[in-house]
Short mmCIF file of C-alpha atoms in Angstrom, two decimals:
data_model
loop_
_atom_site.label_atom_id
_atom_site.label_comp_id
_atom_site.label_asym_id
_atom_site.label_seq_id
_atom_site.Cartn_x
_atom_site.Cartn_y
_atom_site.Cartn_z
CA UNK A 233 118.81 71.24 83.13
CA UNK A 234 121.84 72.56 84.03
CA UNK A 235 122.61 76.19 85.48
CA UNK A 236 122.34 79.04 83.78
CA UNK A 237 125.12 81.98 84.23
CA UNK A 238 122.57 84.07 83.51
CA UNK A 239 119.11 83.63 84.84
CA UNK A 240 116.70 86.11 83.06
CA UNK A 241 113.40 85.79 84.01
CA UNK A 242 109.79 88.07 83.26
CA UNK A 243 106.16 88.46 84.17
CA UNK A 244 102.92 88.99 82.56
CA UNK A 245 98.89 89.93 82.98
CA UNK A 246 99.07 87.15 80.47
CA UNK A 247 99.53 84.66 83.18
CA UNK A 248 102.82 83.33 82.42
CA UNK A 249 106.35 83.65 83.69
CA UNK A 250 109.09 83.32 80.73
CA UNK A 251 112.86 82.44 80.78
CA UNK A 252 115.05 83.68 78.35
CA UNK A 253 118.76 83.35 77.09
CA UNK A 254 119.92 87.04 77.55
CA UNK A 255 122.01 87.02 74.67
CA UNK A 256 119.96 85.99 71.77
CA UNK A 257 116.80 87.15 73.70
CA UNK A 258 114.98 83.50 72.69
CA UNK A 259 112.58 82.36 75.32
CA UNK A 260 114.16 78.95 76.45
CA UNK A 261 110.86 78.38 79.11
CA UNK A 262 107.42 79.32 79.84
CA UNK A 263 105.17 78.83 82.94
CA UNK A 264 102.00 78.88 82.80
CA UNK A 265 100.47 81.58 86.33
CA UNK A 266 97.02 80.85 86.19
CA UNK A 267 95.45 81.41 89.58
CA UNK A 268 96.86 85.67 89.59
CA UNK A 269 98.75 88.23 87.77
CA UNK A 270 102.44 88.10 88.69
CA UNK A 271 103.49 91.25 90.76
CA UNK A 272 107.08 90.73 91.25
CA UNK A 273 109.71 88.06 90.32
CA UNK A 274 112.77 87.74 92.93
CA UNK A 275 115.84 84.95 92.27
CA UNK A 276 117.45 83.24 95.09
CA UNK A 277 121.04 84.51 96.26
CA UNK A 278 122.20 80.57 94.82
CA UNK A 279 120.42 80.90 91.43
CA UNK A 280 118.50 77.74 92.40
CA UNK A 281 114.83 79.27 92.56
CA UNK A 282 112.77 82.23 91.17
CA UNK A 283 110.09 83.48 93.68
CA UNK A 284 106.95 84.66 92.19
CA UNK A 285 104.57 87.14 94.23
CA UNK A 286 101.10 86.88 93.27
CA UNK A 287 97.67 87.68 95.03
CA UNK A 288 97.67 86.29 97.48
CA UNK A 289 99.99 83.91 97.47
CA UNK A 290 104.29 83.66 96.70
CA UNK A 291 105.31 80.47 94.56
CA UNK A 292 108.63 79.14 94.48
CA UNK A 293 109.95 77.48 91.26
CA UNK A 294 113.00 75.39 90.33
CA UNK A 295 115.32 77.57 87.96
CA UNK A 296 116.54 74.33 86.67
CA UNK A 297 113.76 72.04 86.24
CA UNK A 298 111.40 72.29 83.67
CA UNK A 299 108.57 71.15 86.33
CA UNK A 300 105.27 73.50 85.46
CA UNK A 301 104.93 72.83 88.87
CA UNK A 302 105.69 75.05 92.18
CA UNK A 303 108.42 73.46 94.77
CA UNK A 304 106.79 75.35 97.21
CA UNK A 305 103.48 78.19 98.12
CA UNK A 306 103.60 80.45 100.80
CA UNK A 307 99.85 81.23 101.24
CA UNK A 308 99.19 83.74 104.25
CA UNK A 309 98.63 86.65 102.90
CA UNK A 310 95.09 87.77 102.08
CA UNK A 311 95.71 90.22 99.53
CA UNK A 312 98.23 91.11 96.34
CA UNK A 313 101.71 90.45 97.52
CA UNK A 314 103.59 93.38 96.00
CA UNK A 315 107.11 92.89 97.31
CA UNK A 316 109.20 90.13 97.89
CA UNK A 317 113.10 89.69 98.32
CA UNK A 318 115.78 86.96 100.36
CA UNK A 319 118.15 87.48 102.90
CA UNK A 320 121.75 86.95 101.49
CA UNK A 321 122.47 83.47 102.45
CA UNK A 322 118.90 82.60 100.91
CA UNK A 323 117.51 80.57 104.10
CA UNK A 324 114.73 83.41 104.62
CA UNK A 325 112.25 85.37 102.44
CA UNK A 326 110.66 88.76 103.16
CA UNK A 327 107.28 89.53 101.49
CA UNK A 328 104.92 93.03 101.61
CA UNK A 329 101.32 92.85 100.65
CA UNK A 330 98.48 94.70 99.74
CA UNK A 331 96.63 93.30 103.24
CA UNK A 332 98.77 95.77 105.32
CA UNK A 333 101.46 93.67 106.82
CA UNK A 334 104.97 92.42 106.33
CA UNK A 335 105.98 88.70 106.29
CA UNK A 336 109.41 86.82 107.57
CA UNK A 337 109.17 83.21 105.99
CA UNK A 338 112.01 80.76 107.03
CA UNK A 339 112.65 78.63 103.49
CA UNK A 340 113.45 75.50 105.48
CA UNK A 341 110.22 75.37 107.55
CA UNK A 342 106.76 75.78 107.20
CA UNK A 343 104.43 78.91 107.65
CA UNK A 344 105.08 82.56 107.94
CA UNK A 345 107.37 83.35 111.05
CA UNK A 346 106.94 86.51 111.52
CA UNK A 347 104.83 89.43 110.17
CA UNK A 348 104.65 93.26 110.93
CA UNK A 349 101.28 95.26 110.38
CA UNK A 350 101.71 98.59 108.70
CA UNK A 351 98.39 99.45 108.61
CA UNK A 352 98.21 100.28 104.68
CA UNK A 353 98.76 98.83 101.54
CA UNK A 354 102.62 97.86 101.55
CA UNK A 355 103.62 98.78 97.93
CA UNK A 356 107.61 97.78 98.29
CA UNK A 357 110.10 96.76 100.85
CA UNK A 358 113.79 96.58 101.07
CA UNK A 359 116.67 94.92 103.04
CA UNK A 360 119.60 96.80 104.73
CA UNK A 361 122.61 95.31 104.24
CA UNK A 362 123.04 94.59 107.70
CA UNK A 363 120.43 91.78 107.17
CA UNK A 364 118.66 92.70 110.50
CA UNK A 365 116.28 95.86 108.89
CA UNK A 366 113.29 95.40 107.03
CA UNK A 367 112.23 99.31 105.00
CA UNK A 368 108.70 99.47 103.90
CA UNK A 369 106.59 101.80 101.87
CA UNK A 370 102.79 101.50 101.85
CA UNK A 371 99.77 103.54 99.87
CA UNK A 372 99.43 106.25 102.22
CA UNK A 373 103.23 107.61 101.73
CA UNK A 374 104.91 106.35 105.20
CA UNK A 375 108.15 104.82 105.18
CA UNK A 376 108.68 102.54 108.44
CA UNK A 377 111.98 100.57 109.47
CA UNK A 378 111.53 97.27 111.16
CA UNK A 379 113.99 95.95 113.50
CA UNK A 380 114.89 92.60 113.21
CA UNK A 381 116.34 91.79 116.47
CA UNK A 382 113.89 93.87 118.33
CA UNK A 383 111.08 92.80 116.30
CA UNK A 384 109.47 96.02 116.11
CA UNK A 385 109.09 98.99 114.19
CA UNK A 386 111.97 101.52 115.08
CA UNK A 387 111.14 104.08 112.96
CA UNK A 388 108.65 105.85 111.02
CA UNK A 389 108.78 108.91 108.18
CA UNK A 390 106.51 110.18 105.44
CA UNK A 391 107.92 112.38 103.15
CA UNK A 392 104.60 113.54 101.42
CA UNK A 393 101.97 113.28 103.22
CA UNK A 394 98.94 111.31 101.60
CA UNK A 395 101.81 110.79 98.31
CA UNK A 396 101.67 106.71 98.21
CA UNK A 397 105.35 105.43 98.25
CA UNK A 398 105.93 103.32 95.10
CA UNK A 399 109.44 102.01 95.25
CA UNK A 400 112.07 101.83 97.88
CA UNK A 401 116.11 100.84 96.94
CA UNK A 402 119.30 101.36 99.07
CA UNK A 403 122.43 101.26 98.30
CA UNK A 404 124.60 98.28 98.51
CA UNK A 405 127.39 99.76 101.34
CA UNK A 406 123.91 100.91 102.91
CA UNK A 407 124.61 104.54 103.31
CA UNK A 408 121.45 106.08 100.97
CA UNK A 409 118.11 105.05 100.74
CA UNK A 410 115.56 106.39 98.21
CA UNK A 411 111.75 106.58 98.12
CA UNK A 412 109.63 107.09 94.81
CA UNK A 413 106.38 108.26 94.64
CA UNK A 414 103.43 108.51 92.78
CA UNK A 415 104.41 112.19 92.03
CA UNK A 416 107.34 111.28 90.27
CA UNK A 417 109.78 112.34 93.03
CA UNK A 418 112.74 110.73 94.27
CA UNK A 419 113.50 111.41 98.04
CA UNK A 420 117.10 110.80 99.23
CA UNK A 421 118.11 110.29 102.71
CA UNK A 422 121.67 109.47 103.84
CA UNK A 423 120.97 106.26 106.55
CA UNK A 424 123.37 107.19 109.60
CA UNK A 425 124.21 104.49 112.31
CA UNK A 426 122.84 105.87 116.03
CA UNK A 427 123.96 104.79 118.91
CA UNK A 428 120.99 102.40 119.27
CA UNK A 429 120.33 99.52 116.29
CA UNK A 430 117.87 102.23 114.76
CA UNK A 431 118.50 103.51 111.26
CA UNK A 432 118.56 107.29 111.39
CA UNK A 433 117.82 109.18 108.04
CA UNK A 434 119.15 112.33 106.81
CA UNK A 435 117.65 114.42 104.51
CA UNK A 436 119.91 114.84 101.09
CA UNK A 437 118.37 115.65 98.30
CA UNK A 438 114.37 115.86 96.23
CA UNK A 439 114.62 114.65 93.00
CA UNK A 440 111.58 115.51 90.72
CA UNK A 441 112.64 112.88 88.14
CA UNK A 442 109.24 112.70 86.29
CA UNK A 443 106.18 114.01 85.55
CA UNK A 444 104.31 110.62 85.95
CA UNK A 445 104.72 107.92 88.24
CA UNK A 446 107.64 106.47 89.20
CA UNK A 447 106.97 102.72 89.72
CA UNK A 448 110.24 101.28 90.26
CA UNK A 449 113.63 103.51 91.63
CA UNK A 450 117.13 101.34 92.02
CA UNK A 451 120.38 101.83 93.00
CA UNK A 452 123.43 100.51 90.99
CA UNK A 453 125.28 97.32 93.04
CA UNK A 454 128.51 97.45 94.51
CA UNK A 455 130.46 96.14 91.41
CA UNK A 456 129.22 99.60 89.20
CA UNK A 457 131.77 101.40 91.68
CA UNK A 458 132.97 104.11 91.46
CA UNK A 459 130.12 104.81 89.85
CA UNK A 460 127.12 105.12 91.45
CA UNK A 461 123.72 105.50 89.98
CA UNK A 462 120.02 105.69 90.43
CA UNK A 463 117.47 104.00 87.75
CA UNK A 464 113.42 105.40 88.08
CA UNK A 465 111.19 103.50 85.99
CA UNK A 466 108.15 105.26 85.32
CA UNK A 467 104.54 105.61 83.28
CA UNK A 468 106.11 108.00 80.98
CA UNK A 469 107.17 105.49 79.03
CA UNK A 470 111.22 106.14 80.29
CA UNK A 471 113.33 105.17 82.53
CA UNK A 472 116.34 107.44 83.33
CA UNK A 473 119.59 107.18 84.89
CA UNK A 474 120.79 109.58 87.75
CA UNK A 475 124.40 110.01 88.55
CA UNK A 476 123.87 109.63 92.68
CA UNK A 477 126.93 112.11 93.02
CA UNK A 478 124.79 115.63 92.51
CA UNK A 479 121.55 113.75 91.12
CA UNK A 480 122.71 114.82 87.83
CA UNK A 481 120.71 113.14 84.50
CA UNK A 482 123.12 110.87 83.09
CA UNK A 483 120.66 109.15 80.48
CA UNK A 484 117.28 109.16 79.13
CA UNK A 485 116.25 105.48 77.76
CA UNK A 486 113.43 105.85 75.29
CA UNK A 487 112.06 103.19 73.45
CA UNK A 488 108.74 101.60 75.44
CA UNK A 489 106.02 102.16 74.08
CA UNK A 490 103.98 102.07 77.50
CA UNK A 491 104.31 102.13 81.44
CA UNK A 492 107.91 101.19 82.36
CA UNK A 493 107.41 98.69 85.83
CA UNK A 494 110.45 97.31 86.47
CA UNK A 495 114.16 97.60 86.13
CA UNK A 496 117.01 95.95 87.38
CA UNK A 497 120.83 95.88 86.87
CA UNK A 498 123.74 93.65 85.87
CA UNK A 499 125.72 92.85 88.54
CA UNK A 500 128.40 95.50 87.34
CA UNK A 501 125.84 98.27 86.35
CA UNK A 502 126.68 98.00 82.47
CA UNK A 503 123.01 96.97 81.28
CA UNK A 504 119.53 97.50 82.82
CA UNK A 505 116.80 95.00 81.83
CA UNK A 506 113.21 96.77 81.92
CA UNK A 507 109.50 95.33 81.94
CA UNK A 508 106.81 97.56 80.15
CA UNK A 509 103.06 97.48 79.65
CA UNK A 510 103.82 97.54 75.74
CA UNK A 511 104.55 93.58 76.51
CA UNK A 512 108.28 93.12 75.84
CA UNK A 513 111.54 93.77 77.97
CA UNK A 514 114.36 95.55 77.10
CA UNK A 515 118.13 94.86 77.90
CA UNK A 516 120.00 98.54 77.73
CA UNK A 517 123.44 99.83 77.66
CA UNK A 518 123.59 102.11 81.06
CA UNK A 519 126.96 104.04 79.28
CA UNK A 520 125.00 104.37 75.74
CA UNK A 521 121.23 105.03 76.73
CA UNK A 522 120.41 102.21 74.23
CA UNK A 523 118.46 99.76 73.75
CA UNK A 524 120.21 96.01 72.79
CA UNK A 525 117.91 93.85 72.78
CA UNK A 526 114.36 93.25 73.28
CA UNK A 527 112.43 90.62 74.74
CA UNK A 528 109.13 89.70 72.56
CA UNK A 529 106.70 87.16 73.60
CA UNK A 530 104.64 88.14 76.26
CA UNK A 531 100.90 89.16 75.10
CA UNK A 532 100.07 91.70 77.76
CA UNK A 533 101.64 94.05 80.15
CA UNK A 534 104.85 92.75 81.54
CA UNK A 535 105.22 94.24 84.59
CA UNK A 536 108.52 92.83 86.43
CA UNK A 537 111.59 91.38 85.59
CA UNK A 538 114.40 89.48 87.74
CA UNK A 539 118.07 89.11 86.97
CA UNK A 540 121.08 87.05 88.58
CA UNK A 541 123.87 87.28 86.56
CA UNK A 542 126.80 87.75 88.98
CA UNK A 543 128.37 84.81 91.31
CA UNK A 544 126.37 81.63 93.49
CA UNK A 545 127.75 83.13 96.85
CA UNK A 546 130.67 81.02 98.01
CA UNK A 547 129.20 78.04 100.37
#
């Protein structure tokens, strides 16, 4: 196969992970998940591979092969592995599960390298920029910042106390970080550099974006600027658009039918792709608040989506 520009990918409670052409919204490849639900669906910085978190384990797959087959399992977690994400150059892989901890794997060596214990479900975890902080959020609300380099925790928060955080995102220049909860607030803290390597946050602004959950909150990348905005995903069935300057509602997208899970943008902001319980996933104008196409196929819940549709990074 050769390489897709776009790699569009979704998962399901129906056991399979699906490929489509963006455009035309036809399914061009399905894989067959049969050991776990799929939690979360992460593409490699090259476009080669699509990571799929399961429970308990994270499968790698070829993006162009049509191999049913794994390339590769990464099997030492114990319980649902709920996040999962690579470090820009794509030789390492970050994972947060359900068992408490966070995981460091190195792609070109076997095992789990590192790992971090939390001490609660970990329900999300981010990257800084800087590629040397890991951010996690975990059932019982805290937020904790793990130092690479120091290879410890270096700080802790919890912005509701006993509120489980659902979703973490930060902005691509890293200077704002936001938290979403299962109260359907959005906490926003400007990330100031200290004097040591520790992230410092500064309160900016509570967002109650919804009255439901919010499962999934994300920041627009770098090539939406000047424009910068916020996505939350939630089980109202929407998923609005915040303008980060003032936390202003920009747009309300309506058309799931069901619990929104997952969002993510183009690589210039102009379209959001969305995973619902009502078993399809949408592609959106950001600038319209409409919907474009929709993905039909799955036959349950689809509950995350993945998108590379910018640039391999240079070699």
């Amino acid at each position: 196969m050769s390489q897709p520009s776009v790699v569009l990918a979704t998962a399901s409670y129906d056991h399979t992970i699906k490929f489509w052409e963006a455009k035309s919204a036809r399914c061009y490849r399905t894989i067959q998940y049969p050991e776990s639900q799929v939690n979360r669906l992460e593409i490699t910085p090259d476009k080669r591979f699509l990571a799929a978190a399961g429970n308990p384990h994270i499968r790698l797959f070829d993006i162009n092969s049509n191999s049913p087959q794994p390339l590769r399992s990464f099997d030492s977690h114990t319980n649902n592995v709920m996040a999962v994400g690579f470090q820009c150059d794509g030789n390492w892989m970050y994972s947060g599960s359900e068992d408490g901890t966070v995981k460091i794997w190195d792609l070109r060596t076997p095992g789990c390298q590192r790992e971090y214990e939390s001490r609660a479900a970990v329900n999300t975890v981010v990257l800084h920029p800087n590629q040397t902080e890991l951010i996690s959020g975990d059932q019982n609300g805290n937020i904790r910042v793990w130092d690479l380099r120091a290879n410890s925790c270096s700080c802790e928060l919890v912005p509701e106390v006993d509120t489980a955080v659902r979703s973490l995102t930060i902005m691509w220049d890293g200077s704002l970080i936001v938290a979403a909860n299962n109260s359907g607030t959005c906490y926003v803290w400007r990330l100031l550099r200290g004097t040591e390597t520790m992230t410092n946050f500064e309160p900016l602004h509570k967002l109650q974006a919804h009255d439901g959950y919010i499962l999934k909150c994300l920041l627009s990348p770098e090539l939406c600027e000047p424009h910068r905005y916020l996505a939350t995903a939630s089980s109202d069935h929407t998923v609005k658009i915040w303008n980060v300057d003032g936390f202003t509602l920009e747009k309300t997208l309506i058309g799931h039918e069901r619990w929104v899970w997952d969002c993510v943008f183009s690589v210039d902001g102009a379209f959001l792709i969305t995973a619902s319980s009502d078993a399809t996933a949408r592609l959106w104008s950001t600038s319209t608040g409409k919907d474009i196409k929709v993905y039909q196929g799955h036959h349950k819940a689809t509950v995350c989506c993945a998108l590379h549709d910018g640039p391999e990074p240079s070699s």
